[in-house]
Amino acid sequence: MLHRSRLSPPSTGTTATRFVCTTSTRSILFRSIAAWTESGPQYEDDEGVHIRIYLQEAGSFEIQEYCNDGSWVRGATLPTALSGTSIAAVVYDMDGVQFRVYYQAPDLYIREHCMGSDGSGWYPGGFSGDKAPGQTQIGAFFAGSRGDVPEVYWMNIDNDIIRSVQTDGCWRTSKVVGPLMRGTRFAPAQWDDGKHVRVYYQAEDNCVLEVCKDDNGEWYAGPTVGEGSGEESDTTD
């Protein structure tokens, strides 16, 4: 049985979800990486805290899993993805622990790979987001207040931030905000099991802005989170 932590609204610069904190970065060793950890949200059962990291290793386009259930071991090898893909990983409890990993495939579509609660192995999920610019950012979380429905965010070819939500077995896609600068970075966040959703993004003047959704209502503009420096910055890879 999972031990669920109580979460308060996220502070600026954090991503709060029920069980998962997702991130994407690049370095000399790894093309891209996503992790959910015990830092804030956590997956914890009677045996302790469990950590999973998903990444592309140098020289490989496959997504590699690393697991820590007390010590680090190499886990499953997931499908081949676009080089430098953003990766969003989430975990939730529905008749047992389940995992979802979202990534951009070589054909530039957003894909889903899943591990069910029966532990029988990984399999391709039913989600397939629209074609997107290469290395588009991806974010995801689960909204438990609406029955453990996954939400996936990415930027499309029109430079809009797009949200896809699975309800009643179907994926429904809508625009959150845009068009924005090409390569704009953004961070979706939620608390109270998805009753409150925030998306933070960079505006053309480099300010960090916020759009908000509460109790599954309409999106509305929040306050300016951070002021830009006024200097031009490169937001593309």
Short mmCIF file of the C-alpha atoms (twelve columns), coordinates in Angstrom:
data_MODEL
# 
_entry.id   MODEL 
# 
loop_
_atom_site.group_PDB 
_atom_site.id 
_atom_site.type_symbol 
_atom_site.label_atom_id 
_atom_site.label_alt_id 
_atom_site.label_comp_id 
_atom_site.label_asym_id 
_atom_site.label_seq_id 
_atom_site.Cartn_x 
_atom_site.Cartn_y 
_atom_site.Cartn_z 
_atom_site.pdbx_PDB_model_num 
ATOM 1   C CA . MET A 1   0.000   0.000  0.000   1 
ATOM 2   C CA . LEU A 2   1.279   3.455  -0.859  1 
ATOM 3   C CA . HIS A 3   1.774   6.034  1.859   1 
ATOM 4   C CA . ARG A 4   0.602   9.340  0.399   1 
ATOM 5   C CA . SER A 5   2.111   12.629 1.471   1 
ATOM 6   C CA . ARG A 6   0.033   15.740 2.026   1 
ATOM 7   C CA . LEU A 7   1.052   18.553 -0.311  1 
ATOM 8   C CA . SER A 8   0.692   22.301 0.069   1 
ATOM 9   C CA . PRO A 9   0.527   24.713 -2.907  1 
ATOM 10  C CA . PRO A 10  3.869   24.806 -4.712  1 
ATOM 11  C CA . SER A 11  6.240   27.703 -4.262  1 
ATOM 12  C CA . THR A 12  7.745   29.468 -7.253  1 
ATOM 13  C CA . GLY A 13  9.991   27.199 -9.259  1 
ATOM 14  C CA . THR A 14  8.719   23.892 -7.899  1 
ATOM 15  C CA . THR A 15  6.572   21.239 -9.506  1 
ATOM 16  C CA . ALA A 16  4.186   19.619 -7.037  1 
ATOM 17  C CA . THR A 17  2.325   16.461 -7.903  1 
ATOM 18  C CA . ARG A 18  0.811   13.696 -5.878  1 
ATOM 19  C CA . PHE A 19  3.472   11.056 -6.364  1 
ATOM 20  C CA . VAL A 20  5.790   12.430 -9.012  1 
ATOM 21  C CA . CYS A 21  8.219   15.198 -9.697  1 
ATOM 22  C CA . THR A 22  9.259   15.290 -13.349 1 
ATOM 23  C CA . THR A 23  12.143  17.115 -14.909 1 
ATOM 24  C CA . SER A 24  14.070  17.195 -18.146 1 
ATOM 25  C CA . THR A 25  17.669  18.295 -18.574 1 
ATOM 26  C CA . ARG A 26  20.739  17.613 -20.672 1 
ATOM 27  C CA . SER A 27  24.356  17.034 -19.708 1 
ATOM 28  C CA . ILE A 28  27.555  15.501 -20.993 1 
ATOM 29  C CA . LEU A 29  26.536  12.059 -19.772 1 
ATOM 30  C CA . PHE A 30  22.815  12.024 -20.435 1 
ATOM 31  C CA . ARG A 31  20.796  13.336 -23.359 1 
ATOM 32  C CA . SER A 32  17.686  13.715 -21.220 1 
ATOM 33  C CA . ILE A 33  16.477  12.584 -17.846 1 
ATOM 34  C CA . ALA A 34  13.264  12.356 -15.850 1 
ATOM 35  C CA . ALA A 35  12.937  11.318 -12.248 1 
ATOM 36  C CA . TRP A 36  10.355  10.986 -9.547  1 
ATOM 37  C CA . THR A 37  11.854  11.043 -6.098  1 
ATOM 38  C CA . GLU A 38  11.103  11.400 -2.439  1 
ATOM 39  C CA . SER A 39  11.799  15.174 -2.525  1 
ATOM 40  C CA . GLY A 40  8.291   16.366 -1.702  1 
ATOM 41  C CA . PRO A 41  6.010   13.893 -3.484  1 
ATOM 42  C CA . GLN A 42  7.067   10.337 -2.835  1 
ATOM 43  C CA . TYR A 43  6.189   6.731  -3.550  1 
ATOM 44  C CA . GLU A 44  6.493   4.984  -0.235  1 
ATOM 45  C CA . ASP A 45  5.148   1.645  0.912   1 
ATOM 46  C CA . ASP A 46  5.743   -0.684 3.842   1 
ATOM 47  C CA . GLU A 47  9.205   -1.473 2.471   1 
ATOM 48  C CA . GLY A 48  10.315  2.178  2.287   1 
ATOM 49  C CA . VAL A 49  10.850  4.820  -0.396  1 
ATOM 50  C CA . HIS A 50  11.258  3.792  -4.036  1 
ATOM 51  C CA . ILE A 51  12.917  5.921  -6.738  1 
ATOM 52  C CA . ARG A 52  12.854  5.596  -10.522 1 
ATOM 53  C CA . ILE A 53  14.883  7.595  -13.056 1 
ATOM 54  C CA . TYR A 54  14.337  7.535  -16.824 1 
ATOM 55  C CA . LEU A 55  17.021  8.832  -19.175 1 
ATOM 56  C CA . GLN A 56  18.770  8.587  -22.513 1 
ATOM 57  C CA . GLU A 57  22.367  7.524  -22.076 1 
ATOM 58  C CA . ALA A 58  25.136  8.847  -24.288 1 
ATOM 59  C CA . GLY A 59  25.370  6.797  -27.470 1 
ATOM 60  C CA . SER A 60  21.824  5.417  -27.177 1 
ATOM 61  C CA . PHE A 61  18.393  6.625  -28.268 1 
ATOM 62  C CA . GLU A 62  16.558  4.175  -25.998 1 
ATOM 63  C CA . ILE A 63  15.055  5.309  -22.697 1 
ATOM 64  C CA . GLN A 64  16.748  3.536  -19.811 1 
ATOM 65  C CA . GLU A 65  15.214  3.018  -16.378 1 
ATOM 66  C CA . TYR A 66  17.233  3.023  -13.151 1 
ATOM 67  C CA . CYS A 67  15.635  1.807  -9.918  1 
ATOM 68  C CA . ASN A 68  16.392  2.383  -6.262  1 
ATOM 69  C CA . ASP A 69  14.492  0.163  -3.845  1 
ATOM 70  C CA . GLY A 70  17.345  0.324  -1.360  1 
ATOM 71  C CA . SER A 71  20.235  0.404  -3.841  1 
ATOM 72  C CA . TRP A 72  20.601  1.494  -7.475  1 
ATOM 73  C CA . VAL A 73  20.145  -1.120 -10.212 1 
ATOM 74  C CA . ARG A 74  19.616  -0.925 -13.951 1 
ATOM 75  C CA . GLY A 75  15.950  -1.417 -14.787 1 
ATOM 76  C CA . ALA A 76  13.925  -1.857 -17.948 1 
ATOM 77  C CA . THR A 77  14.930  -0.580 -21.374 1 
ATOM 78  C CA . LEU A 78  12.084  1.391  -22.924 1 
ATOM 79  C CA . PRO A 79  11.540  2.259  -26.602 1 
ATOM 80  C CA . THR A 80  13.802  4.240  -28.880 1 
ATOM 81  C CA . ALA A 81  13.015  7.955  -28.676 1 
ATOM 82  C CA . LEU A 82  14.050  11.139 -30.432 1 
ATOM 83  C CA . SER A 83  17.578  12.147 -29.508 1 
ATOM 84  C CA . GLY A 84  17.393  14.667 -26.673 1 
ATOM 85  C CA . THR A 85  13.716  14.028 -26.018 1 
ATOM 86  C CA . SER A 86  12.063  15.528 -22.980 1 
ATOM 87  C CA . ILE A 87  10.831  12.781 -20.637 1 
ATOM 88  C CA . ALA A 88  7.951   13.004 -18.156 1 
ATOM 89  C CA . ALA A 89  7.480   10.127 -15.714 1 
ATOM 90  C CA . VAL A 90  4.557   9.622  -13.334 1 
ATOM 91  C CA . VAL A 91  3.471   6.961  -10.858 1 
ATOM 92  C CA . TYR A 92  0.080   6.427  -9.269  1 
ATOM 93  C CA . ASP A 93  -1.846  3.909  -7.206  1 
ATOM 94  C CA . MET A 94  -4.892  2.283  -8.801  1 
ATOM 95  C CA . ASP A 95  -5.287  -1.354 -7.756  1 
ATOM 96  C CA . GLY A 96  -1.517  -1.284 -7.268  1 
ATOM 97  C CA . VAL A 97  1.391   0.869  -8.362  1 
ATOM 98  C CA . GLN A 98  1.392   1.868  -12.041 1 
ATOM 99  C CA . PHE A 99  3.864   3.889  -14.109 1 
ATOM 100 C CA . ARG A 100 3.550   6.101  -17.175 1 
ATOM 101 C CA . VAL A 101 6.456   7.549  -19.168 1 
ATOM 102 C CA . TYR A 102 5.846   10.197 -21.851 1 
ATOM 103 C CA . TYR A 103 8.458   10.978 -24.505 1 
ATOM 104 C CA . GLN A 104 8.857   12.196 -28.093 1 
ATOM 105 C CA . ALA A 105 9.351   9.472  -30.680 1 
ATOM 106 C CA . PRO A 106 11.646  9.804  -33.723 1 
ATOM 107 C CA . ASP A 107 8.570   10.637 -35.849 1 
ATOM 108 C CA . LEU A 108 8.083   13.708 -33.562 1 
ATOM 109 C CA . TYR A 109 4.826   12.452 -32.002 1 
ATOM 110 C CA . ILE A 110 4.407   12.318 -28.218 1 
ATOM 111 C CA . ARG A 111 4.120   8.708  -27.009 1 
ATOM 112 C CA . GLU A 112 3.280   6.869  -23.806 1 
ATOM 113 C CA . HIS A 113 4.836   3.729  -22.304 1 
ATOM 114 C CA . CYS A 114 3.169   1.995  -19.354 1 
ATOM 115 C CA . MET A 115 3.748   -0.461 -16.545 1 
ATOM 116 C CA . GLY A 116 0.545   -1.912 -15.085 1 
ATOM 117 C CA . SER A 117 -0.117  -2.887 -11.501 1 
ATOM 118 C CA . ASP A 118 0.180   -6.607 -12.314 1 
ATOM 119 C CA . GLY A 119 3.928   -6.214 -12.880 1 
ATOM 120 C CA . SER A 120 3.782   -8.110 -16.172 1 
ATOM 121 C CA . GLY A 121 6.068   -5.653 -17.942 1 
ATOM 122 C CA . TRP A 122 6.088   -2.454 -19.944 1 
ATOM 123 C CA . TYR A 123 3.769   -1.920 -22.916 1 
ATOM 124 C CA . PRO A 124 2.872   0.922  -25.346 1 
ATOM 125 C CA . GLY A 125 0.084   3.111  -24.007 1 
ATOM 126 C CA . GLY A 126 -2.915  4.421  -25.876 1 
ATOM 127 C CA . PHE A 127 -1.833  8.061  -25.724 1 
ATOM 128 C CA . SER A 128 -0.426  9.640  -28.871 1 
ATOM 129 C CA . GLY A 129 -0.044  13.400 -28.816 1 
ATOM 130 C CA . ASP A 130 0.130   15.490 -31.953 1 
ATOM 131 C CA . LYS A 131 3.306   15.971 -33.947 1 
ATOM 132 C CA . ALA A 132 5.468   18.556 -32.191 1 
ATOM 133 C CA . PRO A 133 8.732   20.434 -32.756 1 
ATOM 134 C CA . GLY A 134 11.787  18.329 -32.028 1 
ATOM 135 C CA . GLN A 135 12.785  18.206 -28.343 1 
ATOM 136 C CA . THR A 136 9.573   19.918 -27.288 1 
ATOM 137 C CA . GLN A 137 9.144   20.071 -23.541 1 
ATOM 138 C CA . ILE A 138 6.791   17.516 -21.968 1 
ATOM 139 C CA . GLY A 139 5.169   17.582 -18.531 1 
ATOM 140 C CA . ALA A 140 2.719   15.188 -16.889 1 
ATOM 141 C CA . PHE A 141 0.945   14.399 -13.628 1 
ATOM 142 C CA . PHE A 142 -2.083  12.508 -12.324 1 
ATOM 143 C CA . ALA A 143 -5.177  14.228 -10.944 1 
ATOM 144 C CA . GLY A 144 -6.563  11.951 -8.251  1 
ATOM 145 C CA . SER A 145 -9.530  14.194 -7.474  1 
ATOM 146 C CA . ARG A 146 -11.010 13.226 -10.843 1 
ATOM 147 C CA . GLY A 147 -10.353 9.510  -10.528 1 
ATOM 148 C CA . ASP A 148 -6.622  9.234  -11.256 1 
ATOM 149 C CA . VAL A 149 -6.796  10.826 -14.694 1 
ATOM 150 C CA . PRO A 150 -3.439  11.574 -16.348 1 
ATOM 151 C CA . GLU A 151 -2.704  15.013 -17.755 1 
ATOM 152 C CA . VAL A 152 0.047   15.531 -20.347 1 
ATOM 153 C CA . TYR A 153 1.408   18.916 -21.488 1 
ATOM 154 C CA . TRP A 154 3.633   19.817 -24.447 1 
ATOM 155 C CA . MET A 155 4.212   22.606 -26.991 1 
ATOM 156 C CA . ASN A 156 2.844   22.009 -30.500 1 
ATOM 157 C CA . ILE A 157 3.995   23.204 -33.919 1 
ATOM 158 C CA . ASP A 158 1.965   26.409 -33.483 1 
ATOM 159 C CA . ASN A 159 3.910   27.191 -30.281 1 
ATOM 160 C CA . ASP A 160 0.842   26.657 -28.092 1 
ATOM 161 C CA . ILE A 161 1.056   24.808 -24.773 1 
ATOM 162 C CA . ILE A 162 -1.316  21.866 -25.179 1 
ATOM 163 C CA . ARG A 163 -3.025  19.823 -22.464 1 
ATOM 164 C CA . SER A 164 -4.333  16.281 -22.970 1 
ATOM 165 C CA . VAL A 165 -6.520  14.678 -20.303 1 
ATOM 166 C CA . GLN A 166 -7.727  11.077 -20.231 1 
ATOM 167 C CA . THR A 167 -11.361 10.784 -19.161 1 
ATOM 168 C CA . ASP A 168 -13.633 7.768  -19.627 1 
ATOM 169 C CA . GLY A 169 -10.908 6.032  -21.595 1 
ATOM 170 C CA . CYS A 170 -10.589 8.838  -24.164 1 
ATOM 171 C CA . TRP A 171 -7.928  11.523 -24.522 1 
ATOM 172 C CA . ARG A 172 -9.234  15.082 -24.861 1 
ATOM 173 C CA . THR A 173 -6.861  17.784 -26.059 1 
ATOM 174 C CA . SER A 174 -7.157  21.540 -25.580 1 
ATOM 175 C CA . LYS A 175 -5.014  24.668 -25.757 1 
ATOM 176 C CA . VAL A 176 -3.739  26.161 -22.500 1 
ATOM 177 C CA . VAL A 177 -1.993  29.305 -23.739 1 
ATOM 178 C CA . GLY A 178 -0.204  30.549 -26.858 1 
ATOM 179 C CA . PRO A 179 1.231   31.164 -29.289 1 
ATOM 180 C CA . LEU A 180 4.475   31.690 -27.392 1 
ATOM 181 C CA . MET A 181 8.120   32.015 -28.354 1 
ATOM 182 C CA . ARG A 182 9.510   28.932 -30.033 1 
ATOM 183 C CA . GLY A 183 11.317  26.820 -27.468 1 
ATOM 184 C CA . THR A 184 9.581   28.444 -24.500 1 
ATOM 185 C CA . ARG A 185 10.123  26.476 -21.299 1 
ATOM 186 C CA . PHE A 186 7.162   25.747 -19.081 1 
ATOM 187 C CA . ALA A 187 6.313   23.826 -15.912 1 
ATOM 188 C CA . PRO A 188 2.892   22.334 -15.079 1 
ATOM 189 C CA . ALA A 189 2.104   21.905 -11.388 1 
ATOM 190 C CA . GLN A 190 -0.831  20.674 -9.327  1 
ATOM 191 C CA . TRP A 191 -1.869  20.165 -5.740  1 
ATOM 192 C CA . ASP A 192 -4.796  18.818 -3.773  1 
ATOM 193 C CA . ASP A 193 -4.979  15.809 -6.119  1 
ATOM 194 C CA . GLY A 194 -5.396  17.957 -9.223  1 
ATOM 195 C CA . LYS A 195 -8.072  20.330 -7.945  1 
ATOM 196 C CA . HIS A 196 -5.653  23.201 -8.537  1 
ATOM 197 C CA . VAL A 197 -3.480  23.284 -11.668 1 
ATOM 198 C CA . ARG A 198 -0.883  25.889 -12.626 1 
ATOM 199 C CA . VAL A 199 1.264   26.250 -15.727 1 
ATOM 200 C CA . TYR A 200 4.291   28.551 -15.504 1 
ATOM 201 C CA . TYR A 201 5.921   29.778 -18.715 1 
ATOM 202 C CA . GLN A 202 8.312   32.366 -20.098 1 
ATOM 203 C CA . ALA A 203 6.894   35.399 -21.930 1 
ATOM 204 C CA . GLU A 204 8.607   37.336 -24.725 1 
ATOM 205 C CA . ASP A 205 9.918   39.907 -22.216 1 
ATOM 206 C CA . ASN A 206 11.453  37.022 -20.216 1 
ATOM 207 C CA . CYS A 207 8.934   37.387 -17.388 1 
ATOM 208 C CA . VAL A 208 7.605   34.164 -15.875 1 
ATOM 209 C CA . LEU A 209 3.810   34.094 -16.145 1 
ATOM 210 C CA . GLU A 210 1.164   31.807 -14.691 1 
ATOM 211 C CA . VAL A 211 -2.116  30.399 -15.985 1 
ATOM 212 C CA . CYS A 212 -4.474  28.747 -13.521 1 
ATOM 213 C CA . LYS A 213 -7.298  26.218 -13.390 1 
ATOM 214 C CA . ASP A 214 -9.265  25.448 -10.222 1 
ATOM 215 C CA . ASP A 215 -11.839 22.703 -9.649  1 
ATOM 216 C CA . ASN A 216 -11.736 21.796 -13.372 1 
ATOM 217 C CA . GLY A 217 -13.003 25.258 -14.331 1 
ATOM 218 C CA . GLU A 218 -11.758 27.546 -17.082 1 
ATOM 219 C CA . TRP A 219 -8.165  28.701 -17.405 1 
ATOM 220 C CA . TYR A 220 -7.442  32.210 -16.159 1 
ATOM 221 C CA . ALA A 221 -4.317  34.368 -16.002 1 
ATOM 222 C CA . GLY A 222 -2.461  34.458 -12.708 1 
ATOM 223 C CA . PRO A 223 0.006   37.087 -11.502 1 
ATOM 224 C CA . THR A 224 3.450   37.670 -12.946 1 
ATOM 225 C CA . VAL A 225 5.702   35.284 -11.056 1 
ATOM 226 C CA . GLY A 226 9.072   36.796 -11.974 1 
ATOM 227 C CA . GLU A 227 10.234  39.877 -13.838 1 
ATOM 228 C CA . GLY A 228 12.522  39.558 -16.850 1 
ATOM 229 C CA . SER A 229 16.002  41.032 -16.901 1 
ATOM 230 C CA . GLY A 230 15.347  42.833 -20.172 1 
ATOM 231 C CA . GLU A 231 18.227  40.975 -21.812 1 
ATOM 232 C CA . GLU A 232 17.588  38.753 -24.774 1 
ATOM 233 C CA . SER A 233 17.984  35.065 -23.986 1 
ATOM 234 C CA . ASP A 234 18.210  31.981 -26.168 1 
ATOM 235 C CA . THR A 235 15.387  29.591 -25.259 1 
ATOM 236 C CA . THR A 236 16.151  27.078 -27.993 1 
ATOM 237 C CA . ASP A 237 18.447  24.108 -27.743 1 
# 
